[in-house]
Amino acid sequence: MRMTNPAEGTPDAEFATYFREHHGHLSAYVRRRCDEALVADVVSEAFLIAWRRRAESSSGGRAWLFKTARLVMNNSMRAERRQQRLGHRLASLQGSSVRASEDSTTEAEVVLRTLRRMSEPDREVLMLVHWEDLGGAELGEALGCSAATAAVRLHRARKRFRRALTVSSASTDVPHSLKEIFR
Amino acid sequence: MSTQLDTQRLLRSSNPVPNAVSAEPLDASATALLQRIVNHTDPEPGPSRGRRWLIGTVPRLAAVGALALVTLVIGVSLVDSDDGGAYAATPTPLSTEHTPTRAGAVDELLALAARAEGTSYDAGPGGSIRVVYQSWSLFTRIDGVEVSSEVVPQRITRLVGPDGQGTITTEHTAEGETTESTTSIDDGPQTRLAADVDGLTAQLADRNPSGAAGRVNAIVESLLETPAGPGSRGAVLRYLAQTPGIRSVGEMEDRLGREGVGFTVSSDASGLPTSYTLIFDPRSGNLLGYEEMLTSDPGKLQVPIPSVIQYVVWEQSTYTS
C-alpha cells in the first residue's frame, strides 16, 4: 500500500500536488453545473480519471479536469439532460447567492436567467471565461478545440448574450442599472 | 463604460460560487479522497484507445440518457466472449442486411422530404410540448481498473409549456423494479423548428454540429425536445440529405415494430468506429428511431462487434393545448 505522505518527486507526490492545486477549482466548477448532491461523486470520478491518466492530466492542468468533469457529468447522469440540470442549478443558485446589495442581487438574477435561456455551448464558454477565468489555450483545452476556435465561440457567445440580455432588460422587473447599459 | 466591459462585469458579478484559492488546505473529505485514489487505485500507464473513447468522446447525445422501457430491454446478463471474458448484453442490431434503394440516400431523402411536406398538419394544436420516448444506452464508467458496462433502462416523458416551464418524468428500471421520478424544468421560451432547411441549419448551429455524426446528433437532440410538423420534417430530411457520407440503409423496423426507412453515417469521431442511423416513417417522414452501433472496434468495452450502444424510440411527439 502506498503511503499517505509520499516522497517528494514520486508519481504519488506529483499527483497529490496536482490534486491540492485543483481540487477547489474543480469543486467550484462542478458545483456551478450540477446538483449539490452529485458534486462529490463527479469530482471524485474526475480525479480518478486524472490519476489513471496522469501524463495527460498533469499537462492539461485544470482545463483538462474541467473537460473531464463535464464528460463525467454527461456520462453518468444521462437520464436527465445536462442543459436541464444546469438550468435547475442556475435556478436554484439564483436568489441564494450574490447578495451584495438589493440591486446587485436583482442584476445577478437577470444575468442567471439570461444564461439559463442560452444554448449550452454558448453558456459553457461564457461560464468558463467569466467564472472559471479561463482564456487562450486553457479555454481551448477545456472546450476540446483550438484556442482560435474557442476565441471565435466566445466572441459569438458574447454577442448572443448581449442580445439576450438586451431583451431581458426590456422587461419591467430589471434594475435601472441594466436598463442604462442596454437601452 | 463600454457595453463589452459591462457585459464582462455582469457575468463576473453573477458568479454564484466563489472561486477557490489554490493554496487553501484540503478539508477532511478531500484529503480522504486523495488517499483513496492514490492508495487503492492502480494508475494506468498511458492513454489507451478505449479510455480515450470513454472520457474524450462521450456522445453529445447525453440528452438521450440511458433509456429504455422494461419490455424493450434485451437483457442485462453477461454472455461469454471468445476469449473467456464476459460481454455485456446489447440489443440485437436492427438491420445488418442493408437494402438501399437504387436512387441513393440523397434522392431518397429529398423524395421523402417532399412526401412529408405534402402531408396535412399533424403536430397537434396548442403551444405546449409532449414528447415521449424510450431509449437504451450502454455506457461505461470507471469502476476499479476495468472499464465496466451497464444496461440502464428508462422511459422519458417531457411536458413543456410555451414558456419552457414543465416537467420531465423518468421511468427507470433496474433489477426488475421500476421507479418513476419527475423533475421540474425551465428551458426558457420554446422555439418551433424551422420549416425550411436554411432556417433549420441556423437553429441546429447552436448545437455545434461537427461532422456527419454531429449533424445526426443535432437532429436527434432537437427532436427529443421539439415536435416537428410536416414542414419541419421536410427541413430535417433536407438537412440530412446535405450531410456528407449519408447512406441509405433501406427498409427496416424500429424497436416498436414500426416500418421505416433508415439512413446512416459512419464516423470514428468518438474514438471508435460507430454508425449513427436514423429511421423515418416512409410516409410521413416522422423520425421513429435512432441507433448508435459500434462497427469494428469495441475498444475496452466488453461488447461484441457489431454492438448497438444506444438507441432511442419516439413514441409520441406533439403539441398540446
Short mmCIF file of C-alpha atoms in Angstrom, two decimals:
data_model
loop_
_atom_site.label_atom_id
_atom_site.label_comp_id
_atom_site.label_asym_id
_atom_site.label_seq_id
_atom_site.Cartn_x
_atom_site.Cartn_y
_atom_site.Cartn_z
CA MET A 1 0.00 0.00 0.00
CA ARG A 2 1.33 3.40 -0.87
CA MET A 3 1.89 5.94 1.82
CA THR A 4 -0.30 8.83 2.80
CA ASN A 5 2.64 11.18 2.61
CA PRO A 6 4.51 10.08 -0.47
CA ALA A 7 8.10 11.01 -1.04
CA GLU A 8 8.82 14.17 -2.94
CA GLY A 9 9.25 13.63 -6.65
CA THR A 10 7.33 10.34 -6.76
CA PRO A 11 4.29 9.99 -9.00
CA ASP A 12 2.09 9.93 -5.91
CA ALA A 13 3.57 13.16 -4.64
CA GLU A 14 3.19 14.84 -8.00
CA PHE A 15 -0.42 13.80 -8.17
CA ALA A 16 -1.01 14.98 -4.63
CA THR A 17 0.32 18.39 -5.60
CA TYR A 18 -1.89 18.41 -8.68
CA PHE A 19 -4.88 17.38 -6.57
CA ARG A 20 -4.30 20.07 -3.95
CA GLU A 21 -3.83 22.74 -6.58
CA HIS A 22 -7.01 21.97 -8.47
CA HIS A 23 -9.46 20.38 -6.04
CA GLY A 24 -11.08 23.64 -5.03
CA HIS A 25 -11.33 24.91 -8.60
CA LEU A 26 -12.85 21.66 -9.82
CA SER A 27 -15.34 21.54 -6.97
CA ALA A 28 -16.47 25.07 -7.75
CA TYR A 29 -16.72 24.23 -11.46
CA VAL A 30 -18.92 21.22 -10.78
CA ARG A 31 -20.97 22.98 -8.12
CA ARG A 32 -21.95 25.62 -10.69
CA ARG A 33 -23.23 22.97 -13.05
CA CYS A 34 -24.93 20.17 -11.17
CA ASP A 35 -26.93 19.39 -8.09
CA GLU A 36 -25.08 19.68 -4.81
CA ALA A 37 -25.74 16.04 -4.02
CA LEU A 38 -23.74 14.96 -7.06
CA VAL A 39 -20.76 17.28 -6.71
CA ALA A 40 -18.62 14.93 -4.63
CA ASP A 41 -19.20 11.99 -6.98
CA VAL A 42 -18.31 13.96 -10.08
CA VAL A 43 -15.20 15.47 -8.51
CA SER A 44 -14.14 12.06 -7.27
CA GLU A 45 -14.53 10.42 -10.64
CA ALA A 46 -12.78 13.23 -12.50
CA PHE A 47 -9.76 12.96 -10.20
CA LEU A 48 -9.79 9.19 -10.50
CA ILE A 49 -9.55 9.56 -14.26
CA ALA A 50 -6.83 12.16 -13.80
CA TRP A 51 -4.86 9.72 -11.65
CA ARG A 52 -5.16 6.98 -14.21
CA ARG A 53 -4.14 9.31 -17.00
CA ARG A 54 -1.58 11.31 -15.12
CA ALA A 55 0.60 12.18 -18.09
CA GLU A 56 -2.31 13.74 -19.90
CA SER A 57 -3.97 15.36 -16.92
CA SER A 58 -0.84 16.93 -15.49
CA SER A 59 -0.03 18.65 -18.77
CA GLY A 60 -3.65 19.70 -19.24
CA GLY A 61 -3.98 21.29 -15.81
CA ARG A 62 -7.33 22.46 -14.53
CA ALA A 63 -8.76 22.90 -18.03
CA TRP A 64 -8.31 19.17 -18.61
CA LEU A 65 -10.07 18.48 -15.33
CA PHE A 66 -12.97 20.75 -16.29
CA LYS A 67 -13.38 18.98 -19.61
CA THR A 68 -13.22 15.59 -17.93
CA ALA A 69 -15.72 16.56 -15.26
CA ARG A 70 -18.11 17.80 -17.90
CA LEU A 71 -17.89 14.45 -19.67
CA VAL A 72 -18.34 12.61 -16.39
CA MET A 73 -21.49 14.62 -15.76
CA ASN A 74 -22.74 13.79 -19.24
CA ASN A 75 -21.81 10.16 -18.98
CA SER A 76 -23.00 9.30 -15.53
CA MET A 77 -26.20 11.27 -15.46
CA ARG A 78 -27.64 10.72 -18.87
CA ALA A 79 -31.19 10.33 -17.67
CA GLU A 80 -31.55 14.00 -17.11
CA ARG A 81 -30.47 16.35 -19.79
CA ARG A 82 -27.39 18.29 -18.92
CA GLN A 83 -28.93 21.51 -20.04
CA GLN A 84 -31.91 20.90 -17.84
CA ARG A 85 -29.69 20.06 -14.91
CA LEU A 86 -27.77 23.23 -15.42
CA GLY A 87 -30.99 25.15 -15.80
CA HIS A 88 -32.08 23.79 -12.46
CA ARG A 89 -28.74 24.53 -10.95
CA LEU A 90 -28.75 28.10 -12.13
CA ALA A 91 -32.32 28.44 -10.98
CA SER A 92 -31.51 27.09 -7.54
CA LEU A 93 -28.46 29.29 -7.26
CA GLN A 94 -30.46 32.27 -8.34
CA GLY A 95 -31.53 34.18 -5.32
CA SER A 96 -29.44 32.16 -2.92
CA SER A 97 -26.12 33.75 -3.79
CA VAL A 98 -24.57 37.03 -4.80
CA ARG A 99 -26.37 39.18 -2.34
CA ALA A 100 -24.07 42.13 -2.05
CA SER A 101 -26.97 44.54 -2.28
CA GLU A 102 -30.58 44.51 -3.27
CA ASP A 103 -29.83 45.94 -6.68
CA SER A 104 -26.88 43.68 -7.44
CA THR A 105 -28.91 40.65 -6.42
CA THR A 106 -31.57 41.51 -8.92
CA GLU A 107 -28.95 42.18 -11.55
CA ALA A 108 -27.38 38.77 -10.94
CA GLU A 109 -30.77 37.13 -11.15
CA VAL A 110 -31.38 38.65 -14.54
CA VAL A 111 -27.96 37.51 -15.74
CA LEU A 112 -28.53 33.96 -14.49
CA ARG A 113 -31.97 33.91 -16.04
CA THR A 114 -30.48 35.03 -19.33
CA LEU A 115 -27.71 32.44 -19.14
CA ARG A 116 -30.23 29.74 -18.45
CA ARG A 117 -32.02 30.52 -21.65
CA MET A 118 -28.93 30.39 -23.83
CA SER A 119 -27.70 27.32 -25.66
CA GLU A 120 -25.46 25.02 -23.69
CA PRO A 121 -22.33 25.66 -25.82
CA ASP A 122 -22.73 29.44 -25.52
CA ARG A 123 -23.34 29.22 -21.80
CA GLU A 124 -20.38 26.94 -21.21
CA VAL A 125 -17.88 29.18 -22.96
CA LEU A 126 -19.17 32.25 -21.11
CA MET A 127 -19.02 30.49 -17.76
CA LEU A 128 -15.55 29.13 -18.40
CA VAL A 129 -14.23 32.57 -19.21
CA HIS A 130 -16.04 34.68 -16.65
CA TRP A 131 -16.49 32.25 -13.78
CA GLU A 132 -13.56 29.87 -14.18
CA ASP A 133 -11.22 32.59 -15.51
CA LEU A 134 -10.00 30.53 -18.43
CA GLY A 135 -8.63 32.03 -21.60
CA GLY A 136 -6.45 31.27 -24.59
CA ALA A 137 -5.09 27.75 -24.79
CA GLU A 138 -6.69 26.78 -21.48
CA LEU A 139 -10.10 27.71 -22.81
CA GLY A 140 -9.46 25.63 -25.92
CA GLU A 141 -8.36 22.68 -23.80
CA ALA A 142 -11.49 22.87 -21.68
CA LEU A 143 -13.73 23.08 -24.72
CA GLY A 144 -11.83 20.44 -26.66
CA CYS A 145 -10.90 22.73 -29.52
CA SER A 146 -8.13 25.09 -30.59
CA ALA A 147 -7.58 28.40 -28.88
CA ALA A 148 -8.58 30.18 -32.08
CA THR A 149 -11.83 28.27 -32.34
CA ALA A 150 -12.52 28.92 -28.67
CA ALA A 151 -11.98 32.63 -29.24
CA VAL A 152 -14.49 32.64 -32.08
CA ARG A 153 -17.01 30.74 -29.96
CA LEU A 154 -16.51 33.22 -27.14
CA HIS A 155 -16.98 36.19 -29.44
CA ARG A 156 -20.22 34.79 -30.81
CA ALA A 157 -21.47 33.75 -27.39
CA ARG A 158 -20.86 37.24 -26.01
CA LYS A 159 -22.77 38.76 -28.88
CA ARG A 160 -25.69 36.43 -28.29
CA PHE A 161 -25.54 37.04 -24.56
CA ARG A 162 -25.69 40.81 -25.04
CA ARG A 163 -28.58 40.40 -27.42
CA ALA A 164 -30.41 38.15 -24.97
CA LEU A 165 -29.68 40.48 -22.08
CA THR A 166 -30.94 43.43 -24.08
CA VAL A 167 -34.21 41.61 -24.48
CA SER A 168 -34.27 40.73 -20.79
CA SER A 169 -33.53 44.32 -19.80
CA ALA A 170 -36.61 45.48 -21.65
CA SER A 171 -38.85 43.87 -19.09
CA THR A 172 -40.08 45.89 -16.20
CA ASP A 173 -38.61 43.87 -13.37
CA VAL A 174 -34.95 44.54 -14.04
CA PRO A 175 -32.87 47.09 -12.17
CA HIS A 176 -32.29 50.53 -13.58
CA SER A 177 -28.57 49.86 -13.96
CA LEU A 178 -29.23 47.19 -16.56
CA LYS A 179 -31.62 49.37 -18.49
CA GLU A 180 -28.94 52.05 -18.66
CA ILE A 181 -26.40 49.65 -20.10
CA PHE A 182 -28.64 48.01 -22.65
CA ARG A 183 -31.01 50.76 -23.61
CA MET B 1 -18.13 52.15 -19.59
CA SER B 2 -18.46 50.15 -22.80
CA THR B 3 -21.16 47.58 -23.24
CA GLN B 4 -18.41 44.97 -23.65
CA LEU B 5 -16.95 45.75 -20.25
CA ASP B 6 -20.37 45.96 -18.70
CA THR B 7 -21.15 42.52 -20.05
CA GLN B 8 -17.99 41.11 -18.52
CA ARG B 9 -18.69 42.79 -15.20
CA LEU B 10 -22.24 41.49 -15.14
CA LEU B 11 -21.17 37.95 -15.86
CA ARG B 12 -18.39 38.01 -13.30
CA SER B 13 -20.56 39.51 -10.61
CA SER B 14 -23.26 36.90 -11.17
CA ASN B 15 -20.89 34.01 -10.43
CA PRO B 16 -22.90 32.04 -7.87
CA VAL B 17 -20.00 30.03 -6.43
CA PRO B 18 -16.89 31.86 -5.26
CA ASN B 19 -13.66 30.81 -6.90
CA ALA B 20 -11.35 28.62 -4.90
CA VAL B 21 -7.95 29.56 -3.63
CA SER B 22 -5.29 27.08 -4.75
CA ALA B 23 -3.23 27.38 -1.59
CA GLU B 24 -6.18 26.59 0.65
CA PRO B 25 -5.59 23.38 2.63
CA LEU B 26 -7.75 20.41 1.75
CA ASP B 27 -10.65 19.62 4.02
CA ALA B 28 -11.08 16.17 5.54
CA SER B 29 -13.23 14.75 2.75
CA ALA B 30 -10.86 15.95 0.05
CA THR B 31 -7.90 14.52 1.90
CA ALA B 32 -9.69 11.21 2.24
CA LEU B 33 -10.49 11.21 -1.47
CA LEU B 34 -6.86 11.83 -2.36
CA GLN B 35 -5.77 8.97 -0.14
CA ARG B 36 -8.36 6.63 -1.60
CA ILE B 37 -7.25 7.37 -5.13
CA VAL B 38 -3.53 7.12 -4.53
CA ASN B 39 -3.59 4.21 -2.13
CA HIS B 40 -6.18 1.99 -3.67
CA THR B 41 -6.18 2.61 -7.37
CA ASP B 42 -3.67 1.37 -9.86
CA PRO B 43 -2.64 4.02 -12.31
CA GLU B 44 -2.99 3.39 -15.99
CA PRO B 45 0.45 3.67 -17.54
CA GLY B 46 -0.60 5.57 -20.59
CA PRO B 47 -3.54 6.56 -22.73
CA SER B 48 -5.30 3.75 -24.48
CA ARG B 49 -7.77 3.82 -27.24
CA GLY B 50 -10.57 2.52 -25.13
CA ARG B 51 -10.08 5.03 -22.41
CA ARG B 52 -9.82 7.84 -24.92
CA TRP B 53 -13.24 6.91 -26.13
CA LEU B 54 -14.53 6.74 -22.62
CA ILE B 55 -13.63 10.14 -21.41
CA GLY B 56 -12.85 12.04 -24.54
CA THR B 57 -15.81 11.48 -26.69
CA VAL B 58 -18.88 10.77 -24.71
CA PRO B 59 -21.54 11.11 -27.36
CA ARG B 60 -23.14 14.50 -27.50
CA LEU B 61 -26.37 12.72 -27.05
CA ALA B 62 -26.03 12.95 -23.33
CA ALA B 63 -29.51 14.30 -23.61
CA VAL B 64 -30.85 10.96 -24.54
CA GLY B 65 -30.00 9.36 -21.29
CA ALA B 66 -29.64 5.71 -20.72
CA LEU B 67 -33.18 4.93 -21.51
CA ALA B 68 -35.42 2.02 -22.24
CA LEU B 69 -38.76 0.56 -21.38
CA VAL B 70 -38.89 -2.68 -19.48
CA THR B 71 -40.40 -4.52 -22.36
CA LEU B 72 -37.67 -3.39 -24.67
CA VAL B 73 -34.73 -4.35 -22.59
CA ILE B 74 -32.94 -7.01 -24.48
CA GLY B 75 -31.07 -8.16 -21.44
CA VAL B 76 -28.62 -7.23 -18.80
CA SER B 77 -26.96 -10.54 -18.32
CA LEU B 78 -23.45 -11.23 -19.44
CA VAL B 79 -22.63 -13.70 -22.16
CA ASP B 80 -19.37 -15.49 -22.77
CA SER B 81 -16.97 -13.93 -25.19
CA ASP B 82 -14.47 -15.78 -27.35
CA ASP B 83 -11.60 -15.03 -25.05
CA GLY B 84 -13.37 -16.37 -22.00
CA GLY B 85 -14.35 -12.98 -20.66
CA ALA B 86 -17.89 -11.72 -20.34
CA TYR B 87 -19.74 -9.49 -22.74
CA ALA B 88 -22.39 -7.10 -21.63
CA ALA B 89 -25.60 -7.97 -23.43
CA THR B 90 -26.63 -5.45 -26.02
CA PRO B 91 -29.70 -5.11 -28.19
CA THR B 92 -29.76 -7.05 -31.42
CA PRO B 93 -28.84 -4.77 -34.29
CA LEU B 94 -31.95 -3.79 -36.16
CA SER B 95 -30.61 -4.34 -39.62
CA THR B 96 -27.43 -5.95 -40.75
CA GLU B 97 -28.53 -6.64 -44.28
CA HIS B 98 -28.91 -3.30 -45.91
CA THR B 99 -31.32 -2.87 -48.76
CA PRO B 100 -30.62 0.60 -50.08
CA THR B 101 -32.74 1.84 -52.91
CA ARG B 102 -31.24 2.45 -56.30
CA ALA B 103 -31.98 6.12 -56.00
CA GLY B 104 -29.34 6.59 -53.33
CA ALA B 105 -29.62 8.31 -49.99
CA VAL B 106 -29.81 11.90 -51.16
CA ASP B 107 -32.53 11.38 -53.74
CA GLU B 108 -34.42 9.15 -51.36
CA LEU B 109 -34.26 11.73 -48.59
CA LEU B 110 -35.38 14.52 -50.88
CA ALA B 111 -38.29 12.40 -52.10
CA LEU B 112 -39.25 11.62 -48.52
CA ALA B 113 -38.96 15.31 -47.65
CA ALA B 114 -41.40 16.14 -50.45
CA ARG B 115 -43.82 13.49 -49.16
CA ALA B 116 -43.54 14.84 -45.63
CA GLU B 117 -44.17 18.40 -46.76
CA GLY B 118 -47.21 17.20 -48.66
CA THR B 119 -48.92 15.75 -45.60
CA SER B 120 -51.50 17.76 -43.71
CA TYR B 121 -50.50 19.39 -40.43
CA ASP B 122 -50.40 16.73 -37.74
CA ALA B 123 -48.20 18.11 -34.97
CA GLY B 124 -51.12 18.99 -32.72
CA PRO B 125 -52.79 22.18 -31.53
CA GLY B 126 -51.60 24.47 -28.78
CA GLY B 127 -48.19 25.58 -27.67
CA SER B 128 -47.25 23.01 -25.06
CA ILE B 129 -44.96 20.15 -25.94
CA ARG B 130 -45.36 16.50 -25.14
CA VAL B 131 -42.55 14.18 -26.19
CA VAL B 132 -42.44 10.58 -25.04
CA TYR B 133 -39.50 8.42 -25.91
CA GLN B 134 -37.78 5.25 -24.88
CA SER B 135 -34.15 4.57 -25.13
CA TRP B 136 -31.37 2.37 -24.02
CA SER B 137 -27.73 3.10 -23.66
CA LEU B 138 -24.70 1.06 -22.88
CA PHE B 139 -22.50 3.45 -21.05
CA THR B 140 -19.23 2.96 -19.40
CA ARG B 141 -17.97 4.04 -16.09
CA ILE B 142 -14.74 3.66 -14.25
CA ASP B 143 -15.21 1.12 -11.52
CA GLY B 144 -11.94 -0.39 -10.42
CA VAL B 145 -9.28 -0.98 -13.03
CA GLU B 146 -11.54 -2.42 -15.67
CA VAL B 147 -13.98 -0.42 -17.68
CA SER B 148 -17.36 -1.91 -16.94
CA SER B 149 -20.54 -1.73 -18.90
CA GLU B 150 -24.04 -1.40 -17.62
CA VAL B 151 -27.50 -1.54 -19.02
CA VAL B 152 -29.86 1.07 -17.70
CA PRO B 153 -33.42 1.10 -18.91
CA GLN B 154 -35.54 4.24 -18.85
CA ARG B 155 -38.50 5.93 -20.46
CA ILE B 156 -38.97 9.67 -20.53
CA THR B 157 -42.00 11.91 -20.84
CA ARG B 158 -41.24 15.53 -21.48
CA LEU B 159 -44.05 18.04 -20.90
CA VAL B 160 -43.13 21.66 -21.51
CA GLY B 161 -45.23 24.79 -21.79
CA PRO B 162 -44.61 27.57 -24.30
CA ASP B 163 -42.60 29.44 -21.68
CA GLY B 164 -40.27 26.48 -21.24
CA GLN B 165 -41.54 25.50 -17.84
CA GLY B 166 -42.58 21.92 -17.39
CA THR B 167 -41.63 18.50 -16.18
CA ILE B 168 -39.54 15.54 -17.17
CA THR B 169 -40.84 12.23 -15.91
CA THR B 170 -38.42 9.35 -15.97
CA GLU B 171 -39.33 5.71 -15.57
CA HIS B 172 -36.22 3.91 -14.55
CA THR B 173 -35.98 0.17 -14.39
CA ALA B 174 -33.20 -1.57 -12.56
CA GLU B 175 -33.04 -5.11 -11.21
CA GLY B 176 -36.67 -5.68 -12.08
CA GLU B 177 -38.01 -2.68 -10.23
CA THR B 178 -39.43 0.34 -11.96
CA THR B 179 -39.20 3.69 -10.29
CA GLU B 180 -40.58 6.96 -11.52
CA SER B 181 -39.32 10.43 -10.83
CA THR B 182 -40.49 13.80 -12.01
CA THR B 183 -38.34 16.89 -12.24
CA SER B 184 -39.38 20.46 -12.93
CA ILE B 185 -37.58 22.25 -15.72
CA ASP B 186 -37.36 25.75 -17.12
CA ASP B 187 -35.88 25.75 -20.59
CA GLY B 188 -36.96 29.26 -21.49
CA PRO B 189 -39.38 30.17 -24.28
CA GLN B 190 -39.80 27.36 -26.75
CA THR B 191 -38.98 27.83 -30.39
CA ARG B 192 -40.59 25.79 -33.12
CA LEU B 193 -38.35 24.07 -35.60
CA ALA B 194 -37.94 25.93 -38.86
CA ALA B 195 -39.82 24.65 -41.88
CA ASP B 196 -37.02 25.44 -44.31
CA VAL B 197 -33.60 23.88 -44.43
CA ASP B 198 -31.69 27.15 -44.12
CA GLY B 199 -33.65 28.16 -41.06
CA LEU B 200 -33.22 24.73 -39.54
CA THR B 201 -29.49 24.78 -40.26
CA ALA B 202 -29.22 28.06 -38.38
CA GLN B 203 -31.16 26.63 -35.44
CA LEU B 204 -29.07 23.49 -35.28
CA ALA B 205 -25.85 25.51 -35.48
CA ASP B 206 -26.41 26.38 -31.82
CA ARG B 207 -25.79 22.73 -31.04
CA ASN B 208 -22.38 22.92 -32.69
CA PRO B 209 -22.90 20.02 -35.06
CA SER B 210 -19.43 18.90 -36.01
CA GLY B 211 -19.06 16.40 -38.82
CA ALA B 212 -21.63 13.94 -40.05
CA ALA B 213 -22.21 12.36 -36.64
CA GLY B 214 -22.61 15.79 -35.09
CA ARG B 215 -25.29 16.68 -37.61
CA VAL B 216 -27.19 13.50 -36.84
CA ASN B 217 -26.90 14.16 -33.13
CA ALA B 218 -28.17 17.70 -33.61
CA ILE B 219 -31.27 16.30 -35.32
CA VAL B 220 -31.85 13.78 -32.56
CA GLU B 221 -31.36 16.28 -29.76
CA SER B 222 -33.75 18.73 -31.41
CA LEU B 223 -36.45 16.16 -31.94
CA LEU B 224 -36.16 14.90 -28.39
CA GLU B 225 -37.23 18.37 -27.34
CA THR B 226 -39.48 19.65 -30.08
CA PRO B 227 -42.25 18.18 -32.23
CA ALA B 228 -41.94 18.63 -35.97
CA GLY B 229 -44.82 19.38 -38.30
CA PRO B 230 -44.75 18.46 -41.98
CA GLY B 231 -42.62 21.47 -42.99
CA SER B 232 -40.07 20.92 -40.25
CA ARG B 233 -39.86 17.24 -41.04
CA GLY B 234 -39.13 18.15 -44.63
CA ALA B 235 -36.42 20.53 -43.45
CA VAL B 236 -34.89 17.83 -41.24
CA LEU B 237 -34.78 15.41 -44.15
CA ARG B 238 -33.25 18.01 -46.46
CA TYR B 239 -30.69 18.85 -43.77
CA LEU B 240 -29.84 15.17 -43.51
CA ALA B 241 -29.53 14.96 -47.29
CA GLN B 242 -26.80 17.60 -47.08
CA THR B 243 -24.82 15.53 -44.58
CA PRO B 244 -21.54 14.26 -46.00
CA GLY B 245 -21.35 10.49 -46.25
CA ILE B 246 -25.05 9.87 -45.71
CA ARG B 247 -26.07 6.40 -46.88
CA SER B 248 -29.35 4.60 -47.31
CA VAL B 249 -29.94 1.54 -45.17
CA GLY B 250 -33.24 0.72 -46.79
CA GLU B 251 -36.34 -0.70 -45.21
CA MET B 252 -36.13 -1.60 -41.54
CA GLU B 253 -38.34 -1.92 -38.49
CA ASP B 254 -37.80 0.15 -35.42
CA ARG B 255 -37.85 -1.37 -31.95
CA LEU B 256 -41.60 -0.92 -31.69
CA GLY B 257 -42.09 -2.93 -34.85
CA ARG B 258 -42.96 0.05 -37.00
CA GLU B 259 -41.93 0.03 -40.63
CA GLY B 260 -39.35 2.59 -41.51
CA VAL B 261 -36.55 3.56 -43.83
CA GLY B 262 -33.05 4.00 -42.49
CA PHE B 263 -30.24 6.41 -43.24
CA THR B 264 -26.84 6.18 -41.68
CA VAL B 265 -23.49 7.88 -41.37
CA SER B 266 -20.29 6.34 -40.09
CA SER B 267 -17.74 8.16 -38.03
CA ASP B 268 -14.86 7.44 -35.72
CA ALA B 269 -15.06 10.88 -34.21
CA SER B 270 -16.00 9.23 -30.94
CA GLY B 271 -12.71 7.33 -30.94
CA LEU B 272 -14.36 4.10 -32.01
CA PRO B 273 -15.86 3.42 -35.44
CA THR B 274 -19.57 3.96 -35.00
CA SER B 275 -22.61 4.08 -37.24
CA TYR B 276 -25.35 6.58 -36.50
CA THR B 277 -28.67 5.58 -38.01
CA LEU B 278 -31.96 7.41 -38.21
CA ILE B 279 -35.21 5.58 -39.01
CA PHE B 280 -38.05 7.54 -40.56
CA ASP B 281 -41.67 6.74 -41.27
CA PRO B 282 -41.69 6.23 -45.06
CA ARG B 283 -44.98 8.08 -45.46
CA SER B 284 -44.94 10.98 -43.02
CA GLY B 285 -41.19 11.50 -42.62
CA ASN B 286 -41.59 11.31 -38.84
CA LEU B 287 -38.44 10.25 -37.04
CA LEU B 288 -39.18 6.90 -35.43
CA GLY B 289 -35.87 5.79 -34.06
CA TYR B 290 -32.17 6.36 -33.68
CA GLU B 291 -29.41 3.78 -33.30
CA GLU B 292 -25.73 4.03 -32.46
CA MET B 293 -23.70 0.95 -33.23
CA LEU B 294 -20.03 0.10 -32.84
CA THR B 295 -18.97 -1.39 -36.13
CA SER B 296 -15.42 -2.69 -35.90
CA ASP B 297 -13.62 -1.96 -32.64
CA PRO B 298 -15.12 -2.10 -29.15
CA GLY B 299 -12.07 -0.54 -27.54
CA LYS B 300 -12.19 -1.56 -23.90
CA LEU B 301 -15.92 -2.05 -23.89
CA GLN B 302 -16.90 -5.61 -23.17
CA VAL B 303 -19.20 -5.92 -26.13
CA PRO B 304 -19.07 -7.94 -29.34
CA ILE B 305 -18.86 -6.35 -32.76
CA PRO B 306 -21.19 -5.11 -34.06
CA SER B 307 -22.96 -3.83 -30.96
CA VAL B 308 -25.73 -1.33 -30.52
CA ILE B 309 -24.58 1.02 -27.80
CA GLN B 310 -27.52 3.37 -27.76
CA TYR B 311 -30.96 3.69 -29.21
CA VAL B 312 -33.98 5.93 -28.99
CA VAL B 313 -37.55 5.20 -29.97
CA TRP B 314 -40.01 8.05 -30.21
CA GLU B 315 -43.48 7.09 -29.00
CA GLN B 316 -45.11 10.47 -29.25
CA SER B 317 -44.11 14.00 -30.16
CA THR B 318 -46.84 16.56 -30.39
CA TYR B 319 -48.06 19.99 -29.42
CA THR B 320 -50.91 20.08 -26.95
CA SER B 321 -53.17 22.75 -25.52
#
